[in-house]
Coordinates of C-alpha atoms in Angstrom, one line a residue:
Chain A
M1 CA -83.1 158.8 -191.1
S2 CA -83.1 162.4 -190.0
L3 CA -81.6 164.1 -186.9
D4 CA -84.1 166.2 -185.2
N5 CA -83.4 169.2 -182.5
S6 CA -83.6 166.9 -179.7
T7 CA -81.3 164.4 -180.9
V8 CA -79.0 167.3 -181.5
A9 CA -79.1 168.3 -178.1
K10 CA -78.8 164.7 -176.8
I11 CA -75.4 164.6 -179.0
A12 CA -74.0 167.9 -177.7
R13 CA -74.8 166.7 -174.3
L14 CA -72.5 163.4 -174.8
A15 CA -70.0 165.7 -176.1
R16 CA -70.0 168.3 -173.4
I17 CA -70.3 171.1 -176.0
R18 CA -73.3 173.9 -175.2
V19 CA -75.4 174.2 -178.2
G20 CA -78.1 176.8 -177.7
A21 CA -81.7 175.9 -178.6
D22 CA -81.2 178.5 -181.2
E23 CA -78.5 177.0 -182.9
Q24 CA -80.0 173.1 -183.0
P25 CA -82.3 173.7 -186.1
H26 CA -79.2 174.6 -188.1
L27 CA -76.5 172.1 -186.9
A28 CA -79.8 169.8 -187.2
S29 CA -79.6 170.4 -190.8
E30 CA -75.7 170.6 -191.4
L31 CA -75.6 167.2 -189.5
N32 CA -78.1 165.6 -191.6
H33 CA -76.6 166.8 -194.9
V34 CA -73.3 165.1 -194.1
L35 CA -74.9 162.2 -192.5
G36 CA -77.1 162.0 -195.6
W37 CA -74.0 161.9 -197.7
I38 CA -72.0 158.9 -195.5
E39 CA -75.3 157.1 -196.4
Q40 CA -74.2 155.7 -199.6
L41 CA -71.6 153.5 -197.7
S42 CA -74.8 151.3 -197.5
E43 CA -74.3 150.4 -200.7
V44 CA -71.6 148.7 -200.3
D45 CA -71.6 144.8 -199.9
T46 CA -69.2 144.0 -196.4
K47 CA -70.7 140.7 -195.7
G48 CA -67.9 138.6 -194.3
V49 CA -65.4 141.5 -194.2
E50 CA -63.0 141.9 -191.2
P51 CA -63.4 145.6 -190.0
M52 CA -59.9 147.2 -190.0
T53 CA -58.4 147.7 -186.8
S54 CA -54.8 147.9 -187.8
V55 CA -53.3 150.2 -190.7
A56 CA -50.0 148.3 -190.9
P57 CA -50.6 144.7 -190.2
M58 CA -48.4 144.9 -186.7
T59 CA -48.2 143.1 -183.2
Q60 CA -48.4 145.2 -180.2
R61 CA -45.1 145.5 -178.8
L62 CA -44.4 144.7 -175.0
R63 CA -42.2 147.3 -173.1
P64 CA -40.0 146.4 -170.2
D65 CA -42.1 147.3 -166.9
Q66 CA -39.9 150.0 -166.0
V67 CA -40.8 153.6 -165.0
A68 CA -39.5 155.8 -168.3
L69 CA -40.8 159.0 -167.2
E70 CA -40.8 160.4 -163.4
N71 CA -43.9 162.1 -162.3
D72 CA -43.3 165.8 -162.7
R73 CA -46.4 167.5 -160.9
D74 CA -45.3 171.0 -161.7
A75 CA -44.8 170.4 -165.7
V76 CA -47.9 168.4 -165.6
L77 CA -49.9 171.3 -163.7
A78 CA -47.9 174.5 -165.6
N79 CA -50.9 174.8 -168.2
A80 CA -53.7 174.5 -166.1
P81 CA -56.0 177.4 -165.6
E82 CA -56.2 177.1 -162.1
S83 CA -54.6 175.1 -159.4
V84 CA -53.9 175.1 -155.9
A85 CA -51.4 173.3 -153.7
G86 CA -50.7 170.7 -156.6
F87 CA -54.1 170.2 -157.6
Y88 CA -56.5 171.0 -160.2
V89 CA -59.3 173.0 -159.1
V90 CA -62.8 172.6 -160.4
P91 CA -66.5 173.6 -159.1
K92 CA -67.6 171.2 -156.3
V93 CA -68.9 168.0 -157.3
V94 CA -69.6 166.8 -154.1
E95 CA -72.4 168.4 -151.7
Chain B
M1 CA -29.6 185.2 -206.0
S2 CA -30.8 185.7 -202.4
A3 CA -30.0 183.1 -199.7
V4 CA -33.8 182.2 -199.4
D5 CA -34.0 181.1 -202.8
L6 CA -31.2 178.4 -202.5
T7 CA -32.7 174.8 -202.4
L8 CA -32.1 173.1 -198.7
A9 CA -29.2 170.9 -200.4
E10 CA -27.6 173.5 -201.9
A11 CA -28.0 175.4 -198.9
L12 CA -26.3 172.4 -197.1
D13 CA -23.6 172.4 -199.6
R14 CA -22.6 176.1 -199.2
L15 CA -22.6 175.6 -195.5
A16 CA -20.2 172.7 -195.5
K17 CA -18.1 175.2 -198.3
K18 CA -18.4 178.2 -195.7
D19 CA -19.5 180.1 -198.6
I20 CA -22.4 180.8 -196.3
S21 CA -22.8 180.7 -192.3
A22 CA -25.8 179.4 -190.7
V23 CA -26.3 182.9 -189.2
E24 CA -26.4 184.6 -192.6
L25 CA -28.9 181.9 -194.0
T26 CA -31.1 182.1 -190.8
E27 CA -31.2 186.1 -191.1
A28 CA -32.3 185.9 -194.8
H29 CA -35.0 183.9 -193.8
L30 CA -36.2 186.1 -190.7
E31 CA -35.9 189.2 -193.1
Q32 CA -38.1 187.2 -195.6
M33 CA -40.7 186.5 -193.0
A34 CA -40.9 190.0 -191.7
Q35 CA -41.3 191.1 -195.0
H36 CA -44.4 189.1 -195.6
R37 CA -46.0 189.1 -192.6
S38 CA -49.1 189.9 -194.1
L39 CA -49.2 186.0 -195.3
N40 CA -50.3 185.1 -191.9
A41 CA -48.3 181.9 -192.4
Y42 CA -46.2 182.1 -188.8
L43 CA -48.4 182.4 -185.8
V44 CA -45.0 182.5 -183.7
E45 CA -41.8 183.7 -184.8
T46 CA -39.0 182.6 -182.6
P47 CA -36.1 184.9 -183.9
E48 CA -33.7 184.8 -180.9
R49 CA -34.0 181.1 -180.5
A50 CA -33.1 180.9 -184.4
L51 CA -30.0 182.9 -184.2
N52 CA -28.8 181.3 -181.0
E53 CA -29.2 177.9 -182.5
A54 CA -27.7 179.4 -186.1
R55 CA -24.4 180.5 -184.0
A56 CA -24.2 177.3 -182.3
S57 CA -24.4 175.5 -185.5
D58 CA -21.8 177.8 -187.2
E59 CA -19.5 176.6 -184.1
R60 CA -20.3 173.0 -184.6
R61 CA -19.4 173.2 -188.2
A62 CA -16.0 175.1 -187.3
K63 CA -15.0 172.2 -185.2
G64 CA -16.3 170.1 -187.9
A65 CA -19.1 168.5 -185.7
A66 CA -21.7 169.7 -188.1
K67 CA -24.8 167.5 -188.0
P68 CA -27.1 165.9 -191.1
L69 CA -29.4 169.7 -191.0
D70 CA -27.1 171.7 -189.4
G71 CA -28.0 175.3 -189.6
I72 CA -30.9 174.6 -191.8
P73 CA -34.0 177.3 -191.0
L74 CA -36.8 175.5 -190.8
G75 CA -40.6 176.5 -190.0
I76 CA -42.9 174.1 -187.7
K77 CA -46.5 173.2 -187.7
D78 CA -48.4 174.5 -184.6
L79 CA -49.5 171.0 -184.4
F80 CA -46.4 169.8 -182.9
C81 CA -45.4 170.5 -179.5
T82 CA -42.3 172.8 -178.9
K83 CA -40.9 173.1 -175.7
G84 CA -41.3 176.5 -174.1
V85 CA -42.7 177.6 -177.2
E86 CA -46.7 178.5 -177.6
T87 CA -48.4 175.5 -179.4
T88 CA -52.1 176.1 -180.3
A89 CA -53.1 173.7 -183.2
G90 CA -54.5 176.9 -184.6
S91 CA -57.3 176.6 -182.0
K92 CA -58.7 179.2 -179.6
I93 CA -59.1 176.4 -176.9
L94 CA -55.2 176.1 -176.9
E95 CA -54.5 179.6 -177.0
G96 CA -51.7 180.2 -174.4
F97 CA -50.6 176.4 -174.1
V98 CA -46.6 176.2 -173.7
P99 CA -45.8 172.5 -173.8
T100 CA -43.4 171.4 -171.2
Y101 CA -42.1 168.8 -173.5
E102 CA -40.9 168.4 -177.1
S103 CA -42.8 166.3 -180.0
T104 CA -40.2 163.4 -181.0
V105 CA -40.3 164.8 -184.8
T106 CA -38.8 167.8 -183.8
A107 CA -36.8 166.6 -181.4
N108 CA -35.2 164.4 -184.1
L109 CA -34.8 167.6 -186.3
W110 CA -33.2 169.4 -183.8
R111 CA -30.8 166.7 -182.8
D112 CA -29.7 166.7 -186.4
G113 CA -28.8 170.5 -186.1
A114 CA -31.9 172.3 -187.6
V115 CA -32.9 176.0 -186.6
M116 CA -36.4 176.9 -185.7
L117 CA -37.7 180.1 -187.3
G118 CA -41.0 179.7 -185.6
K119 CA -44.7 178.2 -185.7
L120 CA -47.1 178.1 -188.4
N121 CA -50.4 178.6 -189.0
M122 CA -53.1 176.1 -189.8
D123 CA -56.7 174.6 -189.7
E124 CA -58.1 174.4 -186.7
F125 CA -56.8 171.2 -185.1
A126 CA -56.1 170.0 -188.6
M127 CA -59.6 169.9 -190.0
G128 CA -59.7 171.6 -192.8
S129 CA -58.6 172.0 -196.5
S130 CA -58.3 176.0 -196.8
N131 CA -56.6 177.1 -193.6
M132 CA -59.9 179.3 -193.6
T133 CA -60.4 177.2 -189.8
S134 CA -58.2 178.7 -188.1
A135 CA -58.7 180.6 -185.1
Y136 CA -56.1 183.1 -185.7
G137 CA -57.3 184.0 -189.3
P138 CA -56.5 182.3 -192.9
V139 CA -53.2 182.0 -194.2
E140 CA -52.6 183.6 -197.9
N141 CA -51.4 181.6 -200.6
P142 CA -48.5 183.5 -202.2
W143 CA -49.6 182.6 -205.5
R144 CA -52.4 184.9 -207.6
R145 CA -54.1 184.4 -210.5
P146 CA -52.3 186.7 -212.9
G147 CA -54.1 189.8 -213.6
S148 CA -56.3 189.3 -210.5
N149 CA -56.2 190.6 -206.8
A150 CA -57.9 188.0 -205.2
K151 CA -56.3 186.1 -202.1
L152 CA -56.0 182.4 -202.8
V153 CA -56.2 179.7 -200.3
P154 CA -53.0 177.7 -199.5
G155 CA -55.0 174.4 -199.0
G156 CA -54.9 172.8 -195.8
S157 CA -54.6 171.9 -193.2
S158 CA -50.8 172.6 -193.0
G159 CA -51.3 175.9 -195.1
G160 CA -48.8 178.0 -193.2
S161 CA -46.4 175.5 -194.0
A162 CA -46.9 175.4 -197.5
S163 CA -47.6 179.2 -197.8
A164 CA -44.0 179.8 -196.1
V165 CA -42.2 177.4 -197.9
A166 CA -43.3 178.9 -201.1
A167 CA -42.9 182.2 -200.1
R168 CA -39.0 181.5 -199.1
M169 CA -39.6 182.1 -195.3
A170 CA -38.3 178.6 -194.8
L171 CA -35.7 176.1 -196.4
G172 CA -38.5 173.4 -195.4
A173 CA -41.2 172.8 -193.1
T174 CA -43.1 170.1 -191.1
G175 CA -46.8 169.2 -191.8
T176 CA -49.0 166.7 -190.8
D177 CA -51.4 164.5 -192.9
T178 CA -54.8 163.2 -192.0
G179 CA -56.5 163.0 -195.4
G180 CA -54.5 165.0 -197.8
S181 CA -53.0 167.6 -195.5
I182 CA -49.7 167.8 -196.5
R183 CA -50.1 167.1 -200.2
Q184 CA -53.1 169.2 -201.3
P185 CA -51.9 172.2 -199.5
A186 CA -48.3 171.3 -201.5
A187 CA -50.2 171.3 -204.9
F188 CA -51.8 174.6 -204.3
C189 CA -48.6 176.3 -203.4
G190 CA -46.7 174.6 -205.9
I191 CA -44.3 173.0 -203.8
V192 CA -43.3 169.3 -202.9
G193 CA -44.9 167.7 -199.6
I194 CA -44.8 163.9 -198.6
K195 CA -46.9 161.8 -196.5
P196 CA -44.5 159.1 -195.3
T197 CA -46.4 155.4 -194.5
Y198 CA -48.4 155.4 -191.3
G199 CA -46.2 154.5 -188.6
R200 CA -42.6 156.0 -190.2
C201 CA -42.7 158.8 -188.1
S202 CA -43.7 158.9 -184.4
R203 CA -46.9 160.7 -183.4
W204 CA -45.5 161.2 -180.0
G205 CA -45.9 165.1 -179.0
T206 CA -47.9 165.7 -182.2
I207 CA -51.9 167.1 -181.0
A208 CA -53.7 164.3 -181.9
F209 CA -56.7 164.7 -184.5
A210 CA -57.3 160.8 -186.1
S211 CA -54.8 158.6 -184.8
S212 CA -54.9 155.9 -187.1
L213 CA -54.4 158.3 -189.8
D214 CA -52.5 161.0 -188.7
Q215 CA -48.9 161.3 -190.1
A216 CA -46.3 164.0 -190.3
G217 CA -44.1 164.3 -193.4
P218 CA -42.1 167.6 -194.5
F219 CA -42.8 170.3 -197.1
A220 CA -39.8 171.7 -199.4
R221 CA -39.2 173.4 -202.8
T222 CA -37.8 169.5 -204.4
V223 CA -38.1 166.2 -204.2
K224 CA -34.4 165.8 -202.9
D225 CA -35.1 168.4 -200.2
T226 CA -38.2 166.7 -198.8
A227 CA -36.0 163.4 -198.6
I228 CA -33.3 164.9 -196.8
L229 CA -36.1 166.2 -193.7
L230 CA -38.3 162.9 -193.9
R231 CA -34.6 161.0 -193.4
S232 CA -34.3 163.6 -190.1
M233 CA -38.1 163.1 -188.9
S234 CA -38.4 159.4 -189.2
G235 CA -37.2 156.7 -186.9
F236 CA -38.3 154.1 -184.4
D237 CA -39.9 155.7 -181.1
P238 CA -40.9 153.4 -178.2
K239 CA -43.0 156.3 -176.8
D240 CA -45.4 155.7 -180.1
S241 CA -47.2 152.2 -179.8
T242 CA -47.8 152.5 -183.7
S243 CA -44.3 153.7 -184.8
V244 CA -42.3 151.3 -186.9
D245 CA -39.1 149.7 -186.0
M246 CA -37.4 149.6 -189.1
P247 CA -34.2 151.1 -190.3
V248 CA -34.6 154.8 -192.1
P249 CA -33.0 155.3 -195.7
D250 CA -31.2 157.9 -196.8
W251 CA -33.8 158.6 -199.6
A252 CA -31.9 161.5 -201.2
K253 CA -30.0 158.3 -202.9
D254 CA -33.1 157.7 -204.4
C255 CA -34.0 161.0 -205.9
V256 CA -32.1 160.2 -209.2
G257 CA -35.2 160.1 -211.7
N258 CA -34.4 156.3 -213.1
V259 CA -38.0 155.0 -213.6
K260 CA -36.5 152.5 -216.3
G261 CA -38.8 149.5 -216.2
M262 CA -40.8 150.5 -213.3
R263 CA -44.8 149.6 -213.8
I264 CA -46.6 153.1 -213.0
G265 CA -50.6 152.3 -212.3
I266 CA -53.0 154.9 -213.4
P267 CA -56.6 154.2 -211.4
R268 CA -59.5 154.4 -213.7
Q269 CA -61.7 155.3 -211.0
Y270 CA -59.7 158.5 -210.2
R271 CA -61.1 159.9 -213.8
M272 CA -64.2 161.3 -212.1
D273 CA -67.2 163.2 -213.9
G274 CA -66.9 166.6 -214.5
M275 CA -63.1 166.6 -213.9
P276 CA -61.6 169.8 -215.2
A277 CA -59.9 169.3 -218.3
E278 CA -56.6 171.0 -217.1
I279 CA -56.4 168.4 -214.2
D280 CA -56.7 165.7 -216.9
R281 CA -54.2 167.7 -219.0
V282 CA -51.5 167.6 -216.4
W283 CA -52.3 163.9 -215.6
T284 CA -51.8 163.0 -218.9
Q285 CA -48.6 164.6 -219.4
G286 CA -46.9 163.1 -216.1
A287 CA -47.7 159.5 -217.7
Q288 CA -46.3 160.6 -220.7
W289 CA -43.2 161.8 -219.1
L290 CA -42.9 158.6 -216.8
R291 CA -43.3 156.6 -220.4
D292 CA -40.8 158.9 -222.2
A293 CA -38.4 157.6 -218.9
G294 CA -38.6 154.4 -219.5
A295 CA -41.8 153.4 -217.3
E296 CA -44.5 151.2 -218.0
I297 CA -47.9 152.6 -217.9
V298 CA -50.4 150.2 -216.9
E299 CA -54.4 151.0 -216.3
I300 CA -55.4 149.8 -212.8
D301 CA -58.7 149.3 -210.8
L302 CA -59.6 150.7 -207.1
P303 CA -62.9 150.1 -207.3
H304 CA -63.9 151.4 -203.9
T305 CA -62.7 155.0 -204.5
K306 CA -66.0 156.8 -204.4
Y307 CA -66.7 155.4 -200.9
A308 CA -63.1 156.6 -199.4
L309 CA -64.4 160.4 -198.5
P310 CA -67.6 159.1 -196.9
T311 CA -65.5 156.5 -195.1
Y312 CA -63.3 159.2 -193.8
Y313 CA -65.4 161.0 -192.7
V314 CA -66.9 158.4 -190.3
V315 CA -63.7 157.4 -188.9
A316 CA -61.9 160.6 -188.6
P317 CA -64.7 162.5 -186.8
A318 CA -65.0 159.5 -184.7
E319 CA -61.4 159.1 -183.7
C320 CA -61.6 163.0 -183.3
S321 CA -64.7 162.9 -181.0
S322 CA -62.5 160.6 -178.6
N323 CA -59.2 162.4 -178.8
L324 CA -60.7 165.9 -178.4
A325 CA -62.4 164.6 -175.3
R326 CA -59.1 165.9 -173.4
Y327 CA -60.1 169.6 -174.0
D328 CA -62.0 170.0 -170.7
G329 CA -61.0 173.7 -169.4
V330 CA -59.4 172.0 -166.5
R331 CA -56.1 170.6 -167.3
Y332 CA -55.0 173.1 -169.7
G333 CA -56.1 175.6 -172.8
L334 CA -59.6 178.0 -172.3
R335 CA -61.7 177.7 -169.2
A336 CA -65.0 179.2 -169.1
E337 CA -66.7 179.1 -165.9
G338 CA -70.1 177.0 -165.2
A339 CA -71.9 176.4 -161.9
S340 CA -71.1 172.8 -162.2
L341 CA -68.3 170.7 -163.6
T342 CA -70.5 169.7 -166.3
E343 CA -71.3 173.5 -167.2
L344 CA -67.6 174.2 -167.1
Y345 CA -66.7 171.1 -169.7
E346 CA -69.7 172.6 -171.9
N347 CA -69.2 176.2 -172.0
S348 CA -65.2 175.7 -172.0
R349 CA -65.7 173.5 -175.2
A350 CA -68.4 175.7 -176.7
E351 CA -66.4 178.9 -176.6
G352 CA -63.0 177.3 -177.5
F353 CA -63.8 174.9 -180.3
G354 CA -64.8 176.6 -183.9
A355 CA -67.4 175.8 -185.9
E356 CA -65.8 172.6 -188.1
V357 CA -64.4 171.2 -185.0
K358 CA -67.5 170.8 -183.2
R359 CA -69.4 169.7 -186.4
R360 CA -66.9 166.7 -186.6
I361 CA -67.1 166.2 -182.9
M362 CA -70.8 165.9 -183.0
I363 CA -70.8 163.8 -186.3
G364 CA -68.3 161.5 -184.5
T365 CA -70.0 161.5 -181.3
Y366 CA -73.3 160.4 -182.9
V367 CA -71.6 157.4 -185.3
L368 CA -70.4 156.0 -182.1
S369 CA -73.4 156.4 -180.1
A370 CA -75.1 153.0 -178.7
G371 CA -77.0 151.8 -181.5
Y372 CA -75.3 153.6 -184.5
Y373 CA -72.0 152.2 -183.8
D374 CA -72.4 149.2 -186.2
A375 CA -74.3 151.1 -188.9
Y376 CA -71.6 153.6 -189.1
Y377 CA -68.4 153.0 -187.4
L378 CA -68.3 149.5 -188.2
K379 CA -69.5 149.6 -191.6
A380 CA -67.0 152.4 -192.3
Q381 CA -64.0 150.2 -190.6
Q382 CA -64.9 147.3 -193.4
V383 CA -65.3 149.5 -196.2
R384 CA -61.8 150.8 -195.2
A385 CA -60.4 147.2 -195.4
L386 CA -62.0 146.9 -199.1
I387 CA -60.5 150.2 -199.8
A388 CA -56.7 148.9 -198.6
R389 CA -57.5 145.6 -200.3
D390 CA -57.8 147.1 -203.8
F391 CA -54.4 148.9 -203.5
T392 CA -52.8 145.7 -202.3
L393 CA -54.4 144.1 -205.3
A394 CA -53.4 147.2 -207.4
F395 CA -49.8 146.7 -206.4
E396 CA -49.6 143.1 -207.9
K397 CA -50.1 145.0 -211.3
C398 CA -47.7 148.0 -210.8
D399 CA -44.7 149.7 -208.3
A400 CA -46.6 152.9 -207.9
I401 CA -49.2 154.7 -208.7
L402 CA -49.9 158.3 -210.5
T403 CA -52.7 160.6 -209.7
P404 CA -53.5 164.3 -209.7
T405 CA -53.0 165.6 -206.0
A406 CA -56.3 167.4 -205.9
P407 CA -59.4 168.3 -208.4
S408 CA -58.4 172.2 -208.6
S409 CA -56.0 174.5 -208.3
A410 CA -56.0 176.9 -205.3
F411 CA -59.5 178.6 -204.9
A412 CA -60.1 182.1 -203.5
M413 CA -60.6 182.7 -199.8
G414 CA -64.4 182.5 -198.9
E415 CA -64.9 179.8 -201.6
K416 CA -66.5 176.5 -201.0
M417 CA -67.3 177.8 -197.6
D418 CA -71.1 177.4 -197.3
D419 CA -71.3 173.6 -198.0
P420 CA -69.0 171.4 -195.8
I421 CA -68.8 168.6 -198.1
A422 CA -67.6 170.7 -201.2
M423 CA -64.8 171.5 -199.1
Y424 CA -64.1 167.7 -198.4
L425 CA -64.2 166.8 -202.0
N426 CA -60.8 168.8 -202.2
D427 CA -59.3 165.5 -200.7
V428 CA -60.9 163.3 -203.2
F429 CA -57.6 161.9 -204.7
T430 CA -55.8 162.2 -201.2
V431 CA -57.9 160.3 -198.8
P432 CA -58.2 156.8 -200.2
A433 CA -54.1 156.6 -199.5
S434 CA -54.4 157.6 -196.1
L435 CA -57.3 155.1 -195.5
A436 CA -54.8 152.6 -196.6
G437 CA -51.6 154.2 -194.6
L438 CA -49.7 154.4 -197.7
P439 CA -46.7 156.9 -198.9
G440 CA -47.8 159.8 -201.0
I441 CA -46.1 162.8 -202.6
S442 CA -47.4 165.7 -204.3
V443 CA -45.0 167.3 -206.9
P444 CA -45.6 170.4 -209.0
A445 CA -46.3 169.2 -212.6
G446 CA -47.4 172.1 -214.2
L447 CA -49.9 175.8 -214.5
S448 CA -53.6 175.6 -214.7
D449 CA -55.3 177.7 -217.3
D450 CA -55.3 180.6 -214.7
G451 CA -51.9 180.4 -213.7
L452 CA -51.7 178.3 -210.6
P453 CA -49.6 175.5 -209.8
L454 CA -51.1 172.0 -210.3
G455 CA -49.6 168.8 -208.4
L456 CA -49.4 165.4 -209.5
Q457 CA -49.3 162.5 -206.7
I458 CA -47.2 159.7 -206.5
L459 CA -48.6 156.8 -204.1
G460 CA -46.2 153.8 -202.9
K461 CA -46.6 150.4 -201.6
P462 CA -46.0 150.7 -197.6
F463 CA -42.7 151.7 -196.6
D464 CA -41.5 151.8 -200.0
E465 CA -40.8 155.8 -199.9
S466 CA -37.9 154.9 -201.9
G467 CA -40.0 154.0 -205.1
V468 CA -42.3 157.2 -204.6
F469 CA -39.4 159.1 -204.6
R470 CA -37.7 157.8 -207.6
V471 CA -40.8 158.5 -209.5
A472 CA -41.5 161.7 -208.1
Q473 CA -37.9 162.6 -209.0
A474 CA -38.6 161.6 -212.7
I475 CA -41.8 163.9 -212.8
E476 CA -39.8 167.1 -211.3
D477 CA -36.8 166.6 -213.7
A478 CA -39.3 166.3 -216.7
A479 CA -41.8 169.1 -215.5
K480 CA -39.1 171.5 -214.6
F481 CA -41.3 173.8 -212.9
D482 CA -40.0 176.9 -212.2
A483 CA -42.7 179.2 -212.3
K484 CA -42.5 181.7 -209.2
P485 CA -45.5 182.6 -206.8
A486 CA -46.7 186.3 -207.8
L487 CA -45.5 187.6 -204.2
L488 CA -41.9 186.6 -205.3
K489 CA -42.3 188.6 -208.6
V490 CA -43.4 191.9 -207.0
A491 CA -40.7 191.8 -204.4

């Protein structure tokens, strides 16, 4: 198994991180190095082992169906890089 | 003796006796911070707020209404959201982010009367073991090798917290531990740090890295001081779905060092090939101290130990790739323009995240992507279950486990930077317990051949912090660790 530049480009796209073509070979070699090391997990016999889904054995609690936090628009928008009239601003997405 | 050299327990005692005021205690720490800014431990200092809180604390005490931590000046890792105070997680992508809410852990500390000195530097998004990945520059360890001027790392990711406490720039500090980020820096800086059982401290308002592993905990200079702090930090929080609804004991009462009759496990698999002799020496010494104190030492097996790090480096990146998806350049943080929304996302994240964070997001994205999920993520969660089972079986034979905290003493800045895996190996002894959610503490136990602190780690059964504190106190009593960082000798 070896990651090539086109796989790196695909992962970068999925992760929404711009990766220039010039950075791909270096990243491919780094990721291959780490993934190759992770590969040793295939030695472990895990037949019939339930994957861990919860660190501590606990059941999910239910909470009363009540509003606990009022929607505070100004607080939510306080850190937005750009907002107008109570909305976030993004580049045009619909023509 | 200066006020900054007091332990937290001593400071509480003096405050109660009115031998010192909260304002005096806070001023002494602010002065120490100003003197040692070159360590780069604090990202933000909040002196005005600290003095206001200290004055309010003195007023409460005068009225006889003092709270458990009243007047104790603390530093806060920059992963905890603090209302009205910039919180960056050590990342450029959150530069200028000022939370409009307070994390539960810090809110608990303020409820109990603690005073905030400022926000502490850390590896970006808590990803690192040296504090070298911070977007705001590395933190320096106050320790140096005798006769050497080489600057050493404080460990990570809670490097600012450990450095600040070791340099007497706070009586205690908060940290977070995902794979060793409290315990390893505590060992590197010659102080105490505990990661409690997963679920003890609420994760609400703590910036997420890997949610099934992240757990907050305190740093201080004595075992008892961490016990006092952890009590205030812990407790049930309905806002965190994995917060555990259990009573919080008064752990300071467990810090008596009585280990008579306790069975202490020594895991065979932690005796690694090529382990430095000094690490083995301090470990063997630790076991002997506990034996002398009346404990029984038993060999135990944790057969899947060698798979813990690769398991961690599937699970943690997978969770981080999901958690860090929220940094989109739209709702908060850094925004880099783009012609389309997708370009805006891609540019903002490329500019805002550092190299290690990008690497982990991409590994996580890959192991969760279609066709690879079963081979990597599911497999890792199965091995993780086996690692947790190893501990369950081991705890049938022992009450607590003793190991070294880290495979070396603090290294110099710039070392281990070329190979990510060399850096990951720092956490070889701490990661297994993180995967199993167990409580673990690091206690300074001695000096390396080149005069740097070495820590011993004590692991306990889930929710048995009491047992962990008991053993830790016995180690502290026997080690009588009183060496001081180079920085304090000069001063």
